[in-house]
Amino acid sequence: MSKKKKDIPPAKEHFVGVRMTDEMWSVLEKNAELAGISPSEYIRRLILNQNIVLKPELVFESTELLDVFRNLGKIGVNLNQIARHLNEGGTFTEGMAKEVSECITALHDMRDEVKEMAGEYRGDC
């Protein structure tokens, strides 16, 4: 059997230089970066009406919210360990039941914290 040839994109034979304001360049650079492509590729996709997915950068300034996310991760790890133990045929002990109950309580507390933070952010409180 012969190997399948790699798909090679066609050569780009034409060059177009475009002048733009600092503001326009800033928007182009930002959008291309969010899409994970070069500014040239961004323009080519715009011309061809191809779908461009911008992945916004999430920045949290709230240490409280970051703590909530950190704690959610820790709870997730605990629950995954319990699930793995049970999936491997382990028994559900009283200690595990207590830990699951504590995780659920902590999740409810975190939900309430996030709701309160969201209310402060929106100005609802």
PDB file of C-alpha atoms in Angstrom:
ATOM      1  CA  MET A   1       0.000   0.000   0.000  1.00  0.00           C
ATOM      2  CA  SER A   2       1.203   3.492  -0.714  1.00  0.00           C
ATOM      3  CA  LYS A   3       1.238   6.215   1.894  1.00  0.00           C
ATOM      4  CA  LYS A   4      -1.405   8.890   1.707  1.00  0.00           C
ATOM      5  CA  LYS A   5       0.075  12.217   0.667  1.00  0.00           C
ATOM      6  CA  LYS A   6      -0.307  15.036   3.126  1.00  0.00           C
ATOM      7  CA  ASP A   7      -2.772  17.719   2.195  1.00  0.00           C
ATOM      8  CA  ILE A   8      -0.648  20.689   1.249  1.00  0.00           C
ATOM      9  CA  PRO A   9      -2.444  24.024   1.147  1.00  0.00           C
ATOM     10  CA  PRO A  10      -2.120  25.849  -2.147  1.00  0.00           C
ATOM     11  CA  ALA A  11       0.677  28.384  -2.430  1.00  0.00           C
ATOM     12  CA  LYS A  12      -0.336  31.971  -1.871  1.00  0.00           C
ATOM     13  CA  GLU A  13       0.807  33.751  -5.028  1.00  0.00           C
ATOM     14  CA  HIS A  14      -0.479  37.244  -4.276  1.00  0.00           C
ATOM     15  CA  PHE A  15       0.465  39.716  -1.585  1.00  0.00           C
ATOM     16  CA  VAL A  16      -1.836  42.520  -0.429  1.00  0.00           C
ATOM     17  CA  GLY A  17      -0.523  45.283   1.794  1.00  0.00           C
ATOM     18  CA  VAL A  18      -3.188  47.069   3.787  1.00  0.00           C
ATOM     19  CA  ARG A  19      -2.805  50.226   5.816  1.00  0.00           C
ATOM     20  CA  MET A  20      -4.877  50.542   8.946  1.00  0.00           C
ATOM     21  CA  THR A  21      -5.131  52.712  12.015  1.00  0.00           C
ATOM     22  CA  ASP A  22      -3.638  51.696  15.340  1.00  0.00           C
ATOM     23  CA  GLU A  23      -7.153  50.946  16.555  1.00  0.00           C
ATOM     24  CA  MET A  24      -7.909  48.677  13.580  1.00  0.00           C
ATOM     25  CA  TRP A  25      -4.572  46.874  13.969  1.00  0.00           C
ATOM     26  CA  SER A  26      -5.221  46.401  17.682  1.00  0.00           C
ATOM     27  CA  VAL A  27      -8.631  44.824  16.983  1.00  0.00           C
ATOM     28  CA  LEU A  28      -7.136  42.564  14.288  1.00  0.00           C
ATOM     29  CA  GLU A  29      -4.275  41.431  16.523  1.00  0.00           C
ATOM     30  CA  LYS A  30      -6.568  40.817  19.498  1.00  0.00           C
ATOM     31  CA  ASN A  31      -9.134  38.818  17.497  1.00  0.00           C
ATOM     32  CA  ALA A  32      -6.448  36.769  15.730  1.00  0.00           C
ATOM     33  CA  GLU A  33      -4.824  35.975  19.075  1.00  0.00           C
ATOM     34  CA  LEU A  34      -8.161  34.960  20.593  1.00  0.00           C
ATOM     35  CA  ALA A  35      -8.768  32.701  17.583  1.00  0.00           C
ATOM     36  CA  GLY A  36      -5.271  31.235  17.916  1.00  0.00           C
ATOM     37  CA  ILE A  37      -4.244  32.181  14.371  1.00  0.00           C
ATOM     38  CA  SER A  38      -2.054  34.783  12.687  1.00  0.00           C
ATOM     39  CA  PRO A  39      -3.502  38.126  11.599  1.00  0.00           C
ATOM     40  CA  SER A  40      -2.984  37.068   7.957  1.00  0.00           C
ATOM     41  CA  GLU A  41      -4.894  33.819   8.460  1.00  0.00           C
ATOM     42  CA  TYR A  42      -7.634  35.738  10.294  1.00  0.00           C
ATOM     43  CA  ILE A  43      -8.090  38.057   7.281  1.00  0.00           C
ATOM     44  CA  ARG A  44      -8.065  35.098   4.851  1.00  0.00           C
ATOM     45  CA  ARG A  45     -10.815  33.384   6.837  1.00  0.00           C
ATOM     46  CA  LEU A  46     -12.868  36.578   6.939  1.00  0.00           C
ATOM     47  CA  ILE A  47     -12.615  36.925   3.153  1.00  0.00           C
ATOM     48  CA  LEU A  48     -13.726  33.305   2.658  1.00  0.00           C
ATOM     49  CA  ASN A  49     -16.587  33.683   5.174  1.00  0.00           C
ATOM     50  CA  GLN A  50     -15.151  30.835   7.237  1.00  0.00           C
ATOM     51  CA  ASN A  51     -16.223  30.374  10.820  1.00  0.00           C
ATOM     52  CA  ILE A  52     -13.762  31.968  13.249  1.00  0.00           C
ATOM     53  CA  VAL A  53     -14.084  30.888  16.857  1.00  0.00           C
ATOM     54  CA  LEU A  54     -12.781  33.440  19.324  1.00  0.00           C
ATOM     55  CA  LYS A  55     -11.773  31.977  22.651  1.00  0.00           C
ATOM     56  CA  PRO A  56     -12.057  34.807  25.160  1.00  0.00           C
ATOM     57  CA  GLU A  57      -9.425  34.930  27.844  1.00  0.00           C
ATOM     58  CA  LEU A  58     -10.988  34.606  31.276  1.00  0.00           C
ATOM     59  CA  VAL A  59      -9.388  36.799  33.904  1.00  0.00           C
ATOM     60  CA  PHE A  60     -10.525  36.727  37.503  1.00  0.00           C
ATOM     61  CA  GLU A  61      -9.677  39.565  39.793  1.00  0.00           C
ATOM     62  CA  SER A  62     -11.550  38.011  42.692  1.00  0.00           C
ATOM     63  CA  THR A  63      -9.404  35.947  45.041  1.00  0.00           C
ATOM     64  CA  GLU A  64     -12.596  34.702  46.694  1.00  0.00           C
ATOM     65  CA  LEU A  65     -13.852  33.313  43.389  1.00  0.00           C
ATOM     66  CA  LEU A  66     -10.493  31.697  42.664  1.00  0.00           C
ATOM     67  CA  ASP A  67     -10.647  30.047  46.107  1.00  0.00           C
ATOM     68  CA  VAL A  68     -14.099  28.673  45.268  1.00  0.00           C
ATOM     69  CA  PHE A  69     -12.783  27.194  42.000  1.00  0.00           C
ATOM     70  CA  ARG A  70      -9.786  25.717  43.808  1.00  0.00           C
ATOM     71  CA  ASN A  71     -12.059  24.096  46.379  1.00  0.00           C
ATOM     72  CA  LEU A  72     -14.348  22.769  43.651  1.00  0.00           C
ATOM     73  CA  GLY A  73     -11.330  21.038  42.140  1.00  0.00           C
ATOM     74  CA  LYS A  74     -10.424  19.449  45.469  1.00  0.00           C
ATOM     75  CA  ILE A  75     -13.982  18.199  45.978  1.00  0.00           C
ATOM     76  CA  GLY A  76     -13.992  16.808  42.440  1.00  0.00           C
ATOM     77  CA  VAL A  77     -10.799  14.872  43.171  1.00  0.00           C
ATOM     78  CA  ASN A  78     -12.320  13.396  46.352  1.00  0.00           C
ATOM     79  CA  LEU A  79     -15.504  12.348  44.568  1.00  0.00           C
ATOM     80  CA  ASN A  80     -13.526  10.831  41.673  1.00  0.00           C
ATOM     81  CA  GLN A  81     -11.451   8.759  44.104  1.00  0.00           C
ATOM     82  CA  ILE A  82     -14.612   7.447  45.734  1.00  0.00           C
ATOM     83  CA  ALA A  83     -16.195   6.703  42.343  1.00  0.00           C
ATOM     84  CA  ARG A  84     -13.062   4.849  41.187  1.00  0.00           C
ATOM     85  CA  HIS A  85     -13.042   2.791  44.403  1.00  0.00           C
ATOM     86  CA  LEU A  86     -16.696   1.842  43.952  1.00  0.00           C
ATOM     87  CA  ASN A  87     -16.279   1.100  40.218  1.00  0.00           C
ATOM     88  CA  GLU A  88     -13.434  -1.268  41.075  1.00  0.00           C
ATOM     89  CA  GLY A  89     -15.805  -3.255  43.281  1.00  0.00           C
ATOM     90  CA  GLY A  90     -14.974  -1.582  46.593  1.00  0.00           C
ATOM     91  CA  THR A  91     -17.540  -1.292  49.332  1.00  0.00           C
ATOM     92  CA  PHE A  92     -19.260   1.903  50.370  1.00  0.00           C
ATOM     93  CA  THR A  93     -18.183   2.508  53.968  1.00  0.00           C
ATOM     94  CA  GLU A  94     -19.540   4.837  56.624  1.00  0.00           C
ATOM     95  CA  GLY A  95     -16.418   6.978  56.223  1.00  0.00           C
ATOM     96  CA  MET A  96     -17.130   7.374  52.529  1.00  0.00           C
ATOM     97  CA  ALA A  97     -20.752   8.232  53.219  1.00  0.00           C
ATOM     98  CA  LYS A  98     -19.592  10.912  55.646  1.00  0.00           C
ATOM     99  CA  GLU A  99     -17.080  12.284  53.120  1.00  0.00           C
ATOM    100  CA  VAL A 100     -19.705  12.396  50.340  1.00  0.00           C
ATOM    101  CA  SER A 101     -22.082  14.197  52.695  1.00  0.00           C
ATOM    102  CA  GLU A 102     -19.344  16.719  53.567  1.00  0.00           C
ATOM    103  CA  CYS A 103     -18.631  17.257  49.860  1.00  0.00           C
ATOM    104  CA  ILE A 104     -22.301  17.907  49.153  1.00  0.00           C
ATOM    105  CA  THR A 105     -22.507  20.368  52.038  1.00  0.00           C
ATOM    106  CA  ALA A 106     -19.374  22.143  50.798  1.00  0.00           C
ATOM    107  CA  LEU A 107     -20.812  22.309  47.273  1.00  0.00           C
ATOM    108  CA  HIS A 108     -24.011  23.916  48.593  1.00  0.00           C
ATOM    109  CA  ASP A 109     -21.947  26.440  50.578  1.00  0.00           C
ATOM    110  CA  MET A 110     -19.870  27.280  47.509  1.00  0.00           C
ATOM    111  CA  ARG A 111     -23.000  27.646  45.381  1.00  0.00           C
ATOM    112  CA  ASP A 112     -24.342  30.163  47.903  1.00  0.00           C
ATOM    113  CA  GLU A 113     -21.000  32.029  47.937  1.00  0.00           C
ATOM    114  CA  VAL A 114     -20.946  32.266  44.144  1.00  0.00           C
ATOM    115  CA  LYS A 115     -24.576  33.470  44.085  1.00  0.00           C
ATOM    116  CA  GLU A 116     -23.683  36.155  46.617  1.00  0.00           C
ATOM    117  CA  MET A 117     -20.611  37.197  44.604  1.00  0.00           C
ATOM    118  CA  ALA A 118     -22.666  37.280  41.395  1.00  0.00           C
ATOM    119  CA  GLY A 119     -25.252  39.441  43.114  1.00  0.00           C
ATOM    120  CA  GLU A 120     -22.534  41.866  44.260  1.00  0.00           C
ATOM    121  CA  TYR A 121     -21.080  41.897  40.753  1.00  0.00           C
ATOM    122  CA  ARG A 122     -24.455  42.641  39.181  1.00  0.00           C
ATOM    123  CA  GLY A 123     -25.367  45.132  41.895  1.00  0.00           C
ATOM    124  CA  ASP A 124     -28.299  43.030  43.107  1.00  0.00           C
ATOM    125  CA  CYS A 125     -27.302  42.992  46.772  1.00  0.00           C
TER     126      CYS A 125
END
